[in-house]
Each structure stands twice: as C-alpha cells, then as structure tokens.
Short mmCIF file of C-alpha atoms and ligand atoms in Angstrom, two decimals:
data_model
loop_
_atom_site.label_atom_id
_atom_site.label_comp_id
_atom_site.label_asym_id
_atom_site.label_seq_id
_atom_site.Cartn_x
_atom_site.Cartn_y
_atom_site.Cartn_z
CA UNK A 1 10.72 -32.67 -15.72
CA UNK A 2 12.59 -30.38 -13.29
CA UNK A 3 15.47 -31.67 -11.21
CA UNK A 4 14.49 -33.08 -7.83
CA UNK A 5 15.39 -30.50 -5.15
CA UNK A 6 18.22 -31.86 -2.98
CA UNK A 7 16.22 -31.71 0.24
CA UNK A 8 12.97 -33.07 -1.14
CA UNK A 9 11.73 -36.06 0.84
CA UNK A 10 12.39 -39.22 -1.17
CA UNK A 11 8.75 -40.37 -1.14
CA UNK A 12 7.50 -37.12 -2.54
CA UNK A 13 6.47 -37.11 -6.20
CA UNK A 14 8.24 -34.52 -8.37
CA UNK A 15 6.56 -31.24 -9.17
CA UNK A 16 5.02 -31.08 -12.60
CA UNK A 17 5.68 -27.98 -14.67
CA UNK A 18 2.54 -28.62 -16.72
CA UNK A 19 -0.52 -26.83 -15.56
CA UNK A 20 -3.87 -28.55 -15.94
CA UNK A 21 -6.75 -26.60 -17.46
CA UNK A 22 -8.16 -25.92 -14.00
CA UNK A 23 -4.92 -24.34 -12.82
CA UNK A 24 -3.71 -27.09 -10.46
CA UNK A 25 -0.42 -28.94 -10.89
CA UNK A 26 -1.12 -32.69 -11.01
CA UNK A 27 1.64 -35.21 -11.56
CA UNK A 28 0.96 -38.40 -13.49
CA UNK A 29 1.28 -40.53 -10.38
CA UNK A 30 -0.67 -38.45 -7.90
CA UNK A 31 -3.20 -36.37 -9.77
CA UNK A 32 -6.03 -37.55 -7.56
CA UNK A 33 -4.15 -37.50 -4.29
CA UNK A 34 -5.13 -34.11 -2.94
CA UNK A 35 -3.04 -34.41 0.20
CA UNK A 36 0.20 -35.24 -1.54
CA UNK A 37 -0.58 -32.59 -4.16
CA UNK A 38 -0.93 -30.02 -1.41
CA UNK A 39 2.26 -31.24 0.32
CA UNK A 40 4.25 -30.90 -2.90
CA UNK A 41 3.03 -27.37 -3.51
CA UNK A 42 3.80 -26.36 0.05
CA UNK A 43 7.26 -27.85 -0.36
CA UNK A 44 7.91 -26.02 -3.63
CA UNK A 45 6.77 -22.78 -2.08
CA UNK A 46 8.93 -23.18 1.01
CA UNK A 47 12.06 -24.41 -0.73
CA UNK A 48 12.16 -22.42 -3.96
CA UNK A 49 10.06 -19.31 -3.52
CA UNK A 50 12.00 -16.64 -1.61
CA UNK A 51 9.33 -14.51 0.03
CA UNK A 52 9.77 -10.81 0.80
CA UNK A 53 9.71 -9.60 4.42
CA UNK A 54 9.51 -13.25 5.52
CA UNK A 55 11.98 -15.21 7.62
CA UNK A 56 12.39 -18.27 5.43
CA UNK A 57 14.00 -20.31 8.24
CA UNK A 58 10.65 -20.75 9.96
CA UNK A 59 8.28 -19.85 7.15
CA UNK A 60 5.15 -21.97 7.25
CA UNK A 61 3.88 -22.16 3.71
CA UNK A 62 0.48 -20.89 2.85
CA UNK A 63 -0.19 -21.69 -0.79
CA UNK A 64 -3.29 -20.11 -2.26
CA UNK A 65 -4.69 -21.91 -5.27
CA UNK A 66 -7.94 -20.08 -5.86
CA UNK A 67 -10.04 -17.27 -4.54
CA UNK A 68 -13.71 -16.41 -4.60
CA UNK A 69 -15.07 -13.04 -3.60
CA UNK A 70 -13.45 -12.09 -0.31
CA UNK A 71 -12.14 -15.59 0.36
CA UNK A 72 -8.81 -17.22 -0.40
CA UNK A 73 -8.69 -20.99 -0.86
CA UNK A 74 -5.41 -22.74 -0.17
CA UNK A 75 -3.88 -25.92 -1.59
CA UNK A 76 -5.54 -27.94 1.16
CA UNK A 77 -8.95 -26.44 0.23
CA UNK A 78 -9.00 -24.36 3.42
CA UNK A 79 -11.06 -21.16 3.08
CA UNK A 80 -9.62 -17.97 4.57
CA UNK A 81 -11.32 -14.60 4.75
CA UNK A 82 -8.97 -12.07 3.13
CA UNK A 83 -8.84 -9.59 6.02
CA UNK A 84 -6.06 -7.44 4.52
CA UNK A 85 -7.11 -7.41 0.85
CA UNK A 86 -4.12 -9.53 -0.21
CA UNK A 87 -1.76 -6.94 1.20
CA UNK A 88 -3.92 -3.88 0.82
CA UNK A 89 -4.65 -4.17 -2.87
CA UNK A 90 -7.79 -6.16 -3.60
CA UNK A 91 -10.79 -3.83 -3.86
CA UNK A 92 -13.89 -5.61 -5.19
CA UNK A 93 -13.09 -9.20 -4.25
CA UNK A 94 -11.25 -11.91 -6.12
CA UNK A 95 -12.25 -13.61 -9.33
CA UNK A 96 -14.71 -10.89 -10.28
CA UNK A 97 -16.24 -11.88 -13.61
CA UNK A 98 -16.25 -8.25 -14.79
CA UNK A 99 -12.49 -7.84 -14.28
CA UNK A 100 -11.68 -11.35 -15.51
CA UNK A 101 -13.66 -10.68 -18.70
CA UNK A 102 -11.93 -7.34 -19.33
CA UNK A 103 -8.50 -8.96 -19.07
CA UNK A 104 -9.50 -11.87 -21.31
CA UNK A 105 -10.96 -9.51 -23.90
CA UNK A 106 -7.74 -7.50 -23.89
CA UNK A 107 -5.69 -10.69 -24.10
CA UNK A 108 -7.56 -11.53 -27.29
CA UNK A 109 -6.17 -8.34 -28.87
CA UNK A 110 -2.73 -7.59 -27.46
CA UNK A 111 -1.05 -8.44 -24.15
CA UNK A 112 1.64 -5.80 -24.09
CA UNK A 113 2.40 -2.52 -25.81
CA UNK A 114 5.22 -0.36 -24.58
CA UNK A 115 4.41 3.16 -23.48
CA UNK A 116 7.83 4.47 -24.48
CA UNK A 117 7.22 6.37 -27.69
CA UNK A 118 3.87 4.71 -28.44
CA UNK A 119 0.63 3.80 -26.74
CA UNK A 120 -2.38 1.55 -26.61
CA UNK A 121 -6.11 2.27 -26.77
CA UNK A 122 -6.90 0.68 -23.39
CA UNK A 123 -4.08 2.47 -21.59
CA UNK A 124 -5.06 5.79 -23.19
CA UNK A 125 -8.65 5.31 -21.97
CA UNK A 126 -7.38 4.56 -18.47
CA UNK A 127 -5.18 7.66 -18.45
CA UNK A 128 -8.18 9.76 -19.48
CA UNK A 129 -10.35 8.10 -16.83
CA UNK A 130 -7.78 8.72 -14.10
CA UNK A 131 -7.37 12.34 -15.18
CA UNK A 132 -11.13 12.70 -14.69
CA UNK A 133 -11.20 10.97 -11.31
CA UNK A 134 -8.19 12.52 -9.62
CA UNK A 135 -8.74 15.90 -7.99
CA UNK A 136 -8.06 19.27 -9.59
CA UNK A 137 -5.81 19.44 -12.63
CA UNK A 138 -3.99 16.17 -11.96
CA UNK A 139 -4.31 15.34 -15.64
CA UNK A 140 -1.15 13.59 -16.82
CA UNK A 141 -0.57 9.96 -15.96
CA UNK A 142 2.83 8.28 -16.01
CA UNK A 143 2.52 4.49 -15.64
CA UNK A 144 4.82 2.02 -13.93
CA UNK A 145 4.40 -1.39 -12.36
CA UNK A 146 4.37 -1.03 -8.56
CA UNK A 147 3.99 1.53 -5.83
CA UNK A 148 7.71 1.93 -5.20
CA UNK A 149 8.26 2.74 -8.86
CA UNK A 150 5.45 5.28 -8.79
CA UNK A 151 7.32 7.04 -5.98
CA UNK A 152 10.67 6.80 -7.80
CA UNK A 153 9.09 8.42 -10.85
CA UNK A 154 7.57 11.16 -8.68
CA UNK A 155 10.84 12.15 -7.02
CA UNK A 156 12.72 12.23 -10.33
CA UNK A 157 9.87 14.19 -11.92
CA UNK A 158 10.14 16.79 -9.15
CA UNK A 159 13.88 17.26 -9.63
CA UNK A 160 13.63 17.52 -13.40
CA UNK A 161 10.69 19.90 -13.05
CA UNK A 162 12.69 22.42 -11.03
CA UNK A 163 15.59 22.07 -13.42
CA UNK A 164 13.29 22.90 -16.35
CA UNK A 165 11.57 25.75 -14.56
CA UNK A 166 14.95 27.23 -13.65
CA UNK A 167 15.90 27.30 -17.33
CA UNK A 168 12.53 28.47 -18.62
CA UNK A 169 12.08 31.25 -16.10
CA UNK A 170 15.66 32.48 -16.00
CA UNK A 171 15.85 31.71 -12.27
CA UNK A 172 18.92 29.46 -11.98
CA UNK A 173 18.56 29.25 -8.18
CA UNK A 174 15.54 26.94 -8.66
CA UNK A 175 17.82 24.22 -10.04
CA UNK A 176 19.26 23.79 -6.54
CA UNK A 177 15.93 22.46 -5.30
CA UNK A 178 17.07 18.86 -5.12
CA UNK A 179 16.08 17.65 -1.63
CA UNK A 180 12.91 16.17 -0.19
CA UNK A 181 11.20 16.60 3.12
CA UNK A 182 9.88 13.26 4.36
CA UNK A 183 7.98 12.21 7.47
CA UNK A 184 9.31 10.36 10.48
CA UNK A 185 8.42 6.63 10.21
CA UNK A 186 7.60 7.10 6.52
CA UNK A 187 7.27 4.15 4.18
CA UNK A 188 7.23 4.61 0.41
CA UNK A 189 8.38 1.23 -0.89
CA UNK A 190 11.51 -0.82 -1.26
CA UNK A 191 13.42 0.56 -4.23
CA UNK A 192 16.44 2.65 -3.34
CA UNK A 193 14.89 6.10 -3.74
CA UNK A 194 11.75 5.03 -1.92
CA UNK A 195 13.82 3.52 0.90
CA UNK A 196 15.79 6.78 1.14
CA UNK A 197 12.53 8.57 1.88
CA UNK A 198 11.57 5.85 4.32
CA UNK A 199 12.22 5.86 8.04
CA UNK A 200 11.25 2.50 9.45
CA UNK A 201 14.45 1.67 11.27
CA UNK A 202 14.41 -2.10 11.14
CA UNK A 203 13.53 -2.12 7.40
CA UNK A 204 15.81 0.68 6.29
CA UNK A 205 18.82 1.17 8.58
CA UNK A 206 20.96 -1.48 6.92
CA UNK A 207 20.77 0.22 3.54
CA UNK A 208 21.80 3.72 4.68
CA UNK A 209 25.20 3.61 2.93
CA UNK A 210 23.51 3.56 -0.48
CA UNK A 211 20.70 6.01 0.25
CA UNK A 212 20.27 9.76 -0.11
CA UNK A 213 19.41 11.84 2.96
CA UNK A 214 16.07 13.63 2.94
CA UNK A 215 15.22 16.30 5.42
CA UNK A 216 13.23 14.49 8.10
CA UNK A 217 10.19 15.88 9.89
CA UNK A 218 8.45 14.31 12.88
CA UNK A 219 5.95 11.51 12.65
CA UNK A 220 2.63 13.19 13.47
CA UNK A 221 1.40 10.26 15.51
CA UNK A 222 -1.96 10.81 17.19
CA UNK A 223 -1.39 7.98 19.71
CA UNK A 224 2.15 8.63 20.96
CA UNK A 225 2.25 12.39 21.41
CA UNK A 226 5.40 14.49 21.84
CA UNK A 227 6.17 15.25 25.51
CA UNK A 228 4.08 18.10 26.86
CA UNK A 229 1.70 18.25 23.89
CA UNK A 230 -2.01 17.81 24.58
CA UNK A 231 -4.23 16.08 22.00
CA UNK A 232 -6.05 19.36 21.29
CA UNK A 233 -2.74 21.04 20.40
CA UNK A 234 -1.36 18.27 18.22
CA UNK A 235 -2.37 19.74 14.88
CA UNK A 236 -0.90 23.13 15.70
CA UNK A 237 2.27 21.55 17.07
CA UNK A 238 3.01 19.50 13.95
CA UNK A 239 1.71 22.07 11.47
CA UNK A 240 4.10 24.67 12.89
CA UNK A 241 7.02 22.25 12.77
CA UNK A 242 6.35 21.43 9.12
CA UNK A 243 5.71 25.05 8.20
CA UNK A 244 8.98 26.02 9.78
CA UNK A 245 10.94 23.23 8.04
CA UNK A 246 9.42 24.12 4.68
CA UNK A 247 10.08 27.85 5.00
CA UNK A 248 13.65 27.41 6.29
CA UNK A 249 14.64 24.91 3.62
CA UNK A 250 12.55 26.15 0.67
CA UNK A 251 15.65 27.02 -1.33
CA UNK A 252 16.83 23.41 -1.39
CA UNK A 253 13.50 21.57 -1.24
CA UNK A 254 12.12 20.04 -4.42
CA UNK A 255 9.14 18.47 -2.67
CA UNK A 256 7.49 17.32 0.49
CA UNK A 257 6.69 13.61 0.14
CA UNK A 258 4.00 12.24 2.41
CA UNK A 259 1.41 9.56 2.97
CA UNK A 260 -1.74 11.63 3.48
CA UNK A 261 -3.73 11.24 6.71
CA UNK A 262 -2.47 7.78 7.67
CA UNK A 263 0.94 6.10 7.64
CA UNK A 264 -0.03 2.55 6.94
CA UNK A 265 3.23 0.58 7.06
CA UNK A 266 4.36 2.50 10.14
CA UNK A 267 1.45 0.87 11.99
CA UNK A 268 -1.66 2.65 10.73
CA UNK A 269 -0.55 5.88 12.36
CA UNK A 270 -3.18 8.60 12.09
CA UNK A 271 -2.23 12.25 11.58
CA UNK A 272 -4.15 15.04 13.27
CA UNK A 273 -6.89 16.10 10.82
CA UNK A 274 -6.02 19.33 9.02
CA UNK A 275 -2.26 18.72 8.84
CA UNK A 276 -2.31 17.82 5.16
CA UNK A 277 -4.08 21.07 4.24
CA UNK A 278 -1.64 23.11 6.33
CA UNK A 279 1.33 21.47 4.60
CA UNK A 280 -0.26 22.12 1.19
CA UNK A 281 -0.58 25.80 2.06
CA UNK A 282 3.03 26.00 3.24
CA UNK A 283 4.24 24.31 0.02
CA UNK A 284 2.32 26.88 -2.03
CA UNK A 285 3.78 29.80 -0.07
CA UNK A 286 7.34 28.60 -0.51
CA UNK A 287 7.45 27.12 -4.02
CA UNK A 288 7.80 23.52 -2.87
CA UNK A 289 5.99 20.66 -4.60
CA UNK A 290 3.71 18.30 -2.70
CA UNK A 291 3.92 14.60 -3.56
CA UNK A 292 1.10 12.53 -2.06
CA UNK A 293 1.79 8.82 -1.90
CA UNK A 294 -1.66 7.22 -2.06
CA UNK A 295 -0.37 3.78 -2.96
CA UNK A 296 -2.01 2.41 0.20
CA UNK A 297 -4.83 4.91 0.71
CA UNK A 298 -6.07 5.27 -2.87
CA UNK A 299 -9.21 3.70 -4.33
CA UNK A 300 -11.62 3.96 -1.48
CA UNK A 301 -9.70 2.61 1.50
CA UNK A 302 -10.21 5.72 3.60
CA UNK A 303 -13.88 6.12 2.67
CA UNK A 304 -13.16 8.54 -0.21
CA UNK A 305 -11.64 7.65 -3.56
CA UNK A 306 -8.42 9.41 -2.50
CA UNK A 307 -7.36 10.37 1.00
CA UNK A 308 -6.38 13.90 -0.11
CA UNK A 309 -10.05 14.59 -0.84
CA UNK A 310 -10.86 14.51 2.90
CA UNK A 311 -9.03 17.83 3.21
CA UNK A 312 -9.76 19.25 -0.26
CA UNK A 313 -6.07 19.02 -1.16
CA UNK A 314 -4.69 18.69 -4.68
CA UNK A 315 -1.09 17.48 -4.54
CA UNK A 316 1.27 18.38 -7.38
CA UNK A 317 2.02 14.71 -7.90
CA UNK A 318 -0.15 11.79 -6.82
CA UNK A 319 1.26 8.23 -6.57
CA UNK A 320 -1.15 5.34 -7.05
CA UNK A 321 -0.68 1.58 -7.06
CA UNK A 322 -2.13 -1.45 -5.26
CA UNK A 323 -5.90 -0.86 -5.71
CA UNK A 324 -5.54 0.77 -9.14
CA UNK A 325 -6.24 -2.54 -10.93
CA UNK A 326 -8.61 -3.71 -8.21
CA UNK A 327 -5.57 -5.56 -6.86
CA UNK A 328 -5.48 -7.79 -9.93
CA UNK A 329 -2.31 -6.95 -11.83
CA UNK A 330 0.86 -4.97 -11.16
CA UNK A 331 0.33 -1.40 -12.26
CA UNK A 332 1.05 1.96 -10.68
CA UNK A 333 0.61 5.56 -11.74
CA UNK A 334 2.32 8.86 -11.03
CA UNK A 335 -0.21 11.55 -11.84
CA UNK A 336 1.06 15.09 -12.39
CA UNK A 337 -0.65 18.44 -12.48
CA UNK A 338 -0.76 20.42 -15.69
CA UNK A 339 1.93 22.95 -14.76
CA UNK A 340 4.36 20.13 -14.00
CA UNK A 341 3.73 18.38 -17.28
CA UNK A 342 4.00 21.64 -19.23
CA UNK A 343 7.49 22.27 -17.85
CA UNK A 344 8.73 19.21 -19.74
CA UNK A 345 7.46 20.44 -23.12
CA UNK A 346 10.01 21.87 -25.52
CA UNK A 347 11.36 21.46 -29.04
CA UNK A 348 12.88 17.97 -29.29
CA UNK A 349 16.42 19.27 -29.66
CA UNK A 350 16.22 20.78 -26.15
CA UNK A 351 16.09 17.31 -24.59
CA UNK A 352 13.60 18.12 -21.87
CA UNK A 353 11.53 14.92 -22.05
CA UNK A 354 11.12 13.08 -18.74
CA UNK A 355 14.20 10.88 -18.38
CA UNK A 356 12.44 7.88 -16.91
CA UNK A 357 10.43 4.93 -18.21
CA UNK A 358 9.59 1.33 -17.36
CA UNK A 359 9.31 -1.49 -19.89
CA UNK A 360 5.92 -2.62 -18.63
CA UNK A 361 4.56 0.81 -17.73
CA UNK A 362 0.98 1.11 -18.97
CA UNK A 363 0.58 -2.59 -19.72
CA UNK A 364 -2.80 -3.02 -21.48
CA UNK A 365 -3.89 -6.11 -19.52
CA UNK A 366 -3.39 -4.20 -16.29
CA UNK A 367 -5.09 -1.15 -17.82
CA UNK A 368 -8.09 -3.29 -18.78
CA UNK A 369 -8.29 -4.58 -15.20
CA UNK A 370 -8.04 -1.02 -13.87
CA UNK A 371 -10.84 0.26 -16.13
CA UNK A 372 -13.08 -2.63 -15.12
CA UNK A 373 -12.28 -2.07 -11.45
CA UNK A 374 -13.13 1.63 -11.74
CA UNK A 375 -16.46 0.66 -13.37
CA UNK A 376 -17.23 -1.58 -10.41
CA UNK A 377 -17.28 1.40 -8.06
CA UNK A 378 -20.50 2.34 -9.92
CA UNK A 379 -21.91 -1.14 -10.54
CA UNK A 380 -21.41 -2.22 -6.92
CA UNK A 381 -22.70 1.13 -5.58
CA UNK A 382 -19.55 1.30 -3.47
CA UNK A 383 -20.10 4.88 -2.28
CA UNK A 384 -23.60 4.05 -1.08
CA UNK A 385 -22.57 0.89 0.77
CA UNK A 386 -19.24 1.97 2.20
CA UNK A 387 -20.42 4.22 5.08
CA UNK A 388 -22.50 1.33 6.51
CA UNK A 389 -19.54 -1.02 6.28
CA UNK A 390 -17.21 1.48 7.93
CA UNK A 391 -19.69 1.87 10.79
CA UNK A 392 -20.12 -1.89 11.14
CA UNK A 393 -16.35 -2.31 11.28
CA UNK A 394 -16.14 0.37 13.99
CA UNK A 395 -18.94 -1.29 15.96
CA UNK A 396 -17.21 -4.67 15.78
CA UNK A 397 -14.00 -3.14 17.09
CA UNK A 398 -15.57 -1.17 19.93
CA UNK A 399 -15.44 -3.97 22.56
CA UNK A 400 -11.65 -4.08 22.11
CA UNK A 401 -11.41 -0.84 24.09
CA UNK A 402 -11.88 -2.86 27.30
CA UNK A 403 -9.19 -5.44 26.62
CA UNK A 404 -6.16 -4.82 28.88
CA UNK A 405 -3.54 -5.31 26.14
CA UNK A 406 -5.27 -3.10 23.57
CA UNK A 407 -3.61 0.31 23.71
CA UNK A 408 -5.29 1.92 20.73
CA UNK A 409 -7.83 1.08 18.06
CA UNK A 410 -7.49 3.47 15.15
CA UNK A 411 -9.60 3.47 12.05
CA UNK A 412 -9.82 5.56 8.92
CA UNK A 413 -12.48 4.19 6.60
CA UNK A 414 -11.64 0.55 5.98
CA UNK A 415 -8.09 0.87 7.34
CA UNK A 416 -7.62 -0.30 10.93
CA UNK A 417 -4.68 -0.62 13.31
CA UNK A 418 -5.12 -2.29 16.70
CA UNK A 419 -2.04 -1.56 18.79
CA UNK A 420 -1.26 -4.10 21.49
CA UNK A 421 0.76 -2.85 24.44
CA UNK A 422 2.24 -4.23 27.64
CA UNK A 423 0.97 -1.27 29.66
CA UNK A 424 -2.11 0.62 28.59
CA UNK A 425 -1.48 3.66 30.76
CA UNK A 426 2.17 4.21 29.78
CA UNK A 427 1.74 2.79 26.23
CA UNK A 428 4.80 0.67 26.80
CA UNK A 429 5.21 -1.90 24.02
CA UNK A 430 5.68 -5.62 24.51
CA UNK A 431 9.19 -6.99 24.03
CA UNK A 432 9.38 -7.51 20.27
CA UNK A 433 10.61 -11.10 20.65
CA UNK A 434 7.24 -12.02 22.20
CA UNK A 435 5.74 -11.49 18.73
CA UNK A 436 2.36 -10.61 20.15
CA UNK A 437 1.00 -9.32 16.84
CA UNK A 438 1.98 -12.55 15.11
CA UNK A 439 0.38 -14.66 17.81
CA UNK A 440 -2.94 -12.88 17.33
CA UNK A 441 -2.77 -13.37 13.56
CA UNK A 442 -1.93 -17.06 13.92
CA UNK A 443 -4.99 -17.57 16.12
CA UNK A 444 -7.19 -15.68 13.68
CA UNK A 445 -5.87 -17.91 10.92
CA UNK A 446 -6.92 -21.01 12.85
CA UNK A 447 -10.35 -19.43 12.83
CA UNK A 448 -10.32 -19.00 9.04
CA UNK A 449 -9.29 -15.34 8.85
CA UNK A 450 -6.09 -14.21 7.14
CA UNK A 451 -4.55 -11.03 8.52
CA UNK A 452 -0.94 -9.86 8.80
CA UNK A 453 0.42 -7.63 11.57
CA UNK A 454 2.90 -4.77 11.56
CA UNK A 455 4.87 -5.58 14.70
CA UNK A 456 2.31 -5.45 17.51
CA UNK A 457 -0.21 -3.55 15.45
CA UNK A 458 -2.88 -5.89 14.14
CA UNK A 459 -3.91 -4.57 10.75
CA UNK A 460 -7.32 -4.97 9.17
CA UNK A 461 -7.92 -3.70 5.67
CA UNK A 462 -10.67 -5.80 4.12
CA UNK A 463 -11.73 -5.45 0.49
CA UNK A 464 -14.42 -2.81 -0.02
CA UNK A 465 -16.61 -5.67 -1.25
CA UNK A 466 -16.67 -7.37 2.14
CA UNK A 467 -20.22 -8.03 3.32
CA UNK A 468 -21.61 -7.02 6.70
CA UNK A 469 -21.72 -10.67 7.73
CA UNK A 470 -18.09 -11.15 6.74
CA UNK A 471 -17.15 -7.98 8.60
CA UNK A 472 -18.77 -9.41 11.72
CA UNK A 473 -16.81 -12.61 11.27
CA UNK A 474 -13.58 -10.65 10.81
CA UNK A 475 -14.00 -8.52 13.92
CA UNK A 476 -15.29 -11.43 16.01
CA UNK A 477 -12.28 -13.58 15.09
CA UNK A 478 -9.85 -10.79 15.83
CA UNK A 479 -11.50 -10.04 19.16
CA UNK A 480 -11.39 -13.70 20.13
CA UNK A 481 -7.74 -14.01 19.13
CA UNK A 482 -6.79 -10.89 21.09
CA UNK A 483 -8.79 -12.08 24.12
CA UNK A 484 -6.98 -15.41 24.03
CA UNK A 485 -3.56 -13.79 23.83
CA UNK A 486 -4.52 -11.36 26.63
CA UNK A 487 -5.70 -14.30 28.78
CA UNK A 488 -2.42 -16.16 28.17
CA UNK A 489 -0.50 -13.11 29.41
CA UNK A 490 -2.64 -12.43 32.47
CA UNK A 491 -0.87 -12.91 35.83
CA UNK A 492 -1.19 -16.53 36.95
CA UNK A 493 -2.11 -17.76 33.45
N1 PLP B 501 3.88 3.60 -0.75
C1 PLP B 501 3.09 3.20 0.25
C2 PLP B 501 2.39 4.23 1.09
C3 PLP B 501 2.92 1.85 0.55
O1 PLP B 501 2.15 1.47 1.57
C4 PLP B 501 3.59 0.91 -0.28
C5 PLP B 501 3.44 -0.53 -0.02
O2 PLP B 501 2.89 -0.96 0.95
C6 PLP B 501 4.40 1.37 -1.32
C7 PLP B 501 4.52 2.72 -1.53
C8 PLP B 501 5.15 0.40 -2.18
O3 PLP B 501 4.31 -0.26 -3.06
P1 PLP B 501 4.80 -1.60 -3.79
O4 PLP B 501 4.92 -2.64 -2.73
O5 PLP B 501 3.72 -1.89 -4.78
O6 PLP B 501 6.11 -1.29 -4.43
#
C-alpha cells in the first residue's frame, strides 16, 4: 500500500495500486462508493500528477476513466464531448474495436522491438504504408515517440545531410549550411531544438539561454496584417519576404522549418493560400531543404490527409505525430525523401549513418494502432463524409460573426480558431488576466463539451469521426458560452 500523502484528508481512504479488471481503482473499504472513489482519484491527480502547461496551484482535476466514440467519461461518470480530439490527436474516436483489436493482437506476439539495428514486421509494414501515403518520394520513415522528437530528428537529419553532400560532391561550402529559417509565432514542440525553432514568447522566452538562434521570418497571419498591407496583397508580401530571406541566407541555411497552411499552437493562424508553394519554389532555387511539421495538421485535420497536399507541395522532410496512431499511442515519424536518405548511405567504415535514435522509436504496439487507424480512413469512408462535416462545422460557426467579442472565426477543415477581442474594429485583445478564452471553455464544460483555448482563441478540433449531431452540439455549446461571456461584459451587465 502506498504511503498516505501528507496533505490527504484524514477521512479519505488510501489509493489502491491494484487495478480491477474493469480498469477502476477500488479500495477494499470503498469499492462500491463511487463518490469517494472519484474524490480519491481527483485527489491523486491533483496532488501527484504534475500536468504540463497547467498551473497546478489552481488546477481543478478532470480525471477521465473511460471513453466511448467521441465522448470522454470522467471519474464521476460525467460525459464530455471531446471537442479537441484529446489535444489534437484522436482521429476515429476512442475505444475503437478495430484499433483495440490490432493492439491486443500485437501484444500477443511482442510488445516492443527496438528499431536500432533491427526491426519488426508490424513497424516495417507501417513504414511501407506511410511511404505509399505520403506525397512524392517521401519514402523513408524514421520513427520516434512524439511530435517534438520528430522535429528534433528532422533538424539533425538536415544538418547531417548537408555535411554528407558536401563530402560526396566535393563542395565543402555546403557543410556550412547549419541554420534554420523558422516562422514568427512558430511552435514545434517542447524539446530544446524544437523550442529553439519556436517563437511563442510566453512559452519560450525563459529558455533562450539554452537555445540556438534560427533566422526568423514573419508570422504570415491572415487576421492581423502588417501595416499598410491589404488582404489581396498578403500572399505577395509574405512570399517576397520569405524569398528574400531564403536567397540572402542560402549559404548558411540547412532548411526552412514550417507548419504548413496553419499555425495551430499560435492560435490557429491561417497563412495566405499559395505561400507554402512559393516557399517550396524558393527552397528549390537556392538549395535549401523544406521541413514541413504536420504533427498537428496530418491525418485529415485540414480536409486532406496532409496539409501540404492542398498546394501540391512535397517537402524534403515531413514530421508526423499525434494522429499517426489515431491518437492512441505515442508514436511520431520523420519521413525523408529519397535523395536525403541516399546521402547517408556509404561503406560502414565511413560512419555516415544517421546519428540519432530513440529507444521506443517504431514501437510495434503503436505501429499496430497506426496501421489500424490508417485502415479506418477506408472503412469509415472518411474522405466521403468529411466535406459534409466541414460544411456543417462552418454553418454552426457562422452566427458567431455577429457576436461583438468575436474578432475572427477561422477554419481549415476540422481545425477552428475563434478569436475573442475587446474591440472588433481595432482587433484589440482583452487583458490576458481576464482569461476570456478560459471562461468560455469552462462554460462549455458545464454544458458537457470539453475544449481548451489558446489564450483568447477558442480552439475546436473534433475527431474526424464526430457525427453531424455531435457537431451541432459542439457549435451550439460554444456559441452559448461565448454569448454568455459577451453578455457578462456588455456595458451595464
Ligand atoms: N509540432 C506541432 C506543429 C505541434 O502542434 C506540436 C504539438 O502540439 C508538436 C510539434 C509537438 O508534439 P508533441 O507534443 O507530441 O511533442
């Protein structure tokens, strides 16, 4: 039996470490007392589980015990619609028998095989499947465990690539290509390399002393435009800036690293359409690699399997995570084009193998989940159903245009950002301490909908499996919550 936590209320039964067959945690004394069971779990979660990006001083525990389809069920048996796909990763709903079965079948054979120097049948099949699904000659899949690691692998791959090419081609100047060009307000994860590429001040500023400095381009935000730039000129404005940065710094640039089309963590910021293709062309002209971070956008979120496909772009390296396993298990992939992979091939004595590898990269349980999730795109006829769902989502959001505190409603496929502002005409934000985004999400939660904001941008990113009825419930709840917050802020309220 574990030690009693020092601040545990004296009348609270201790937490059992023995799981029952149905996955709950009964203690001998209170197995039937659902309320005290729930209270103990909430306590354990609040006291011992240190949650990321969460102020623990006022964290109100939400302990999920089960999930069914697009619904989460907490320790008090409350049902919550999963309006952000369990942080942007669930694709086909929770507890899908097809994915569960695939994992169980794999578990009956082997749970883990390293991918360093050996492989596994399931992981090999997944690599082959991904090579077939990803655009162009993105054929070589390097596995890791989370999106940040996929980005770390990509940036190291790019550096080592130029080093190899410099040696192979007798062009030593290429070995000096060791910098990256990253976007303003970028987010690529929380490991040190990924944070270096990032530019979300309140997440990243503190860590600057241990980070490398990328070259930083502007954030091509389609809502807050640069002074003097008209919406019709936005593409040209940003394309020229990026083209100029790439051409001026080509000699030192290993790669441009970007989130294609939409910067999710920055607040669902939409780029002007066409920018990605222009940057691809500039990279080609100046011998600079293009790394597309599709950790958030991959696997159908934008309405296509990958966001790059909207503009017919094949990046040199594609980073995938989150939805890769249907949101089931931690797995990420860094997919490289053939010419990149080939640059690492040499006689063993030359030591040109990729100097990077993760213990759990390519884990077969996760690979089994990923293969089953990919199958479900066919079985569930996702590509047939998705356009109707995207339209229904848009229709449900339309009335928000009239709400005085709604500055912008932006949507790409199933990714939505609703930006709440103090002044619609000037786009002036609310004081951050008012926590307007949080207030909306708390009200939605009371209505049985779980969403999580990014500052004052209310984010919706439901699973692709969400039904039309559930979509209506999601948008109705969010509208009601926003209306209530708007009413509470109205003069004289
Ligand atoms: N890249 C992008 C674009 C992301 O949105 C995220 C996470 O939200 C990451 C990378 C990091 O992924 P992970 O949290 O799995 O490390």
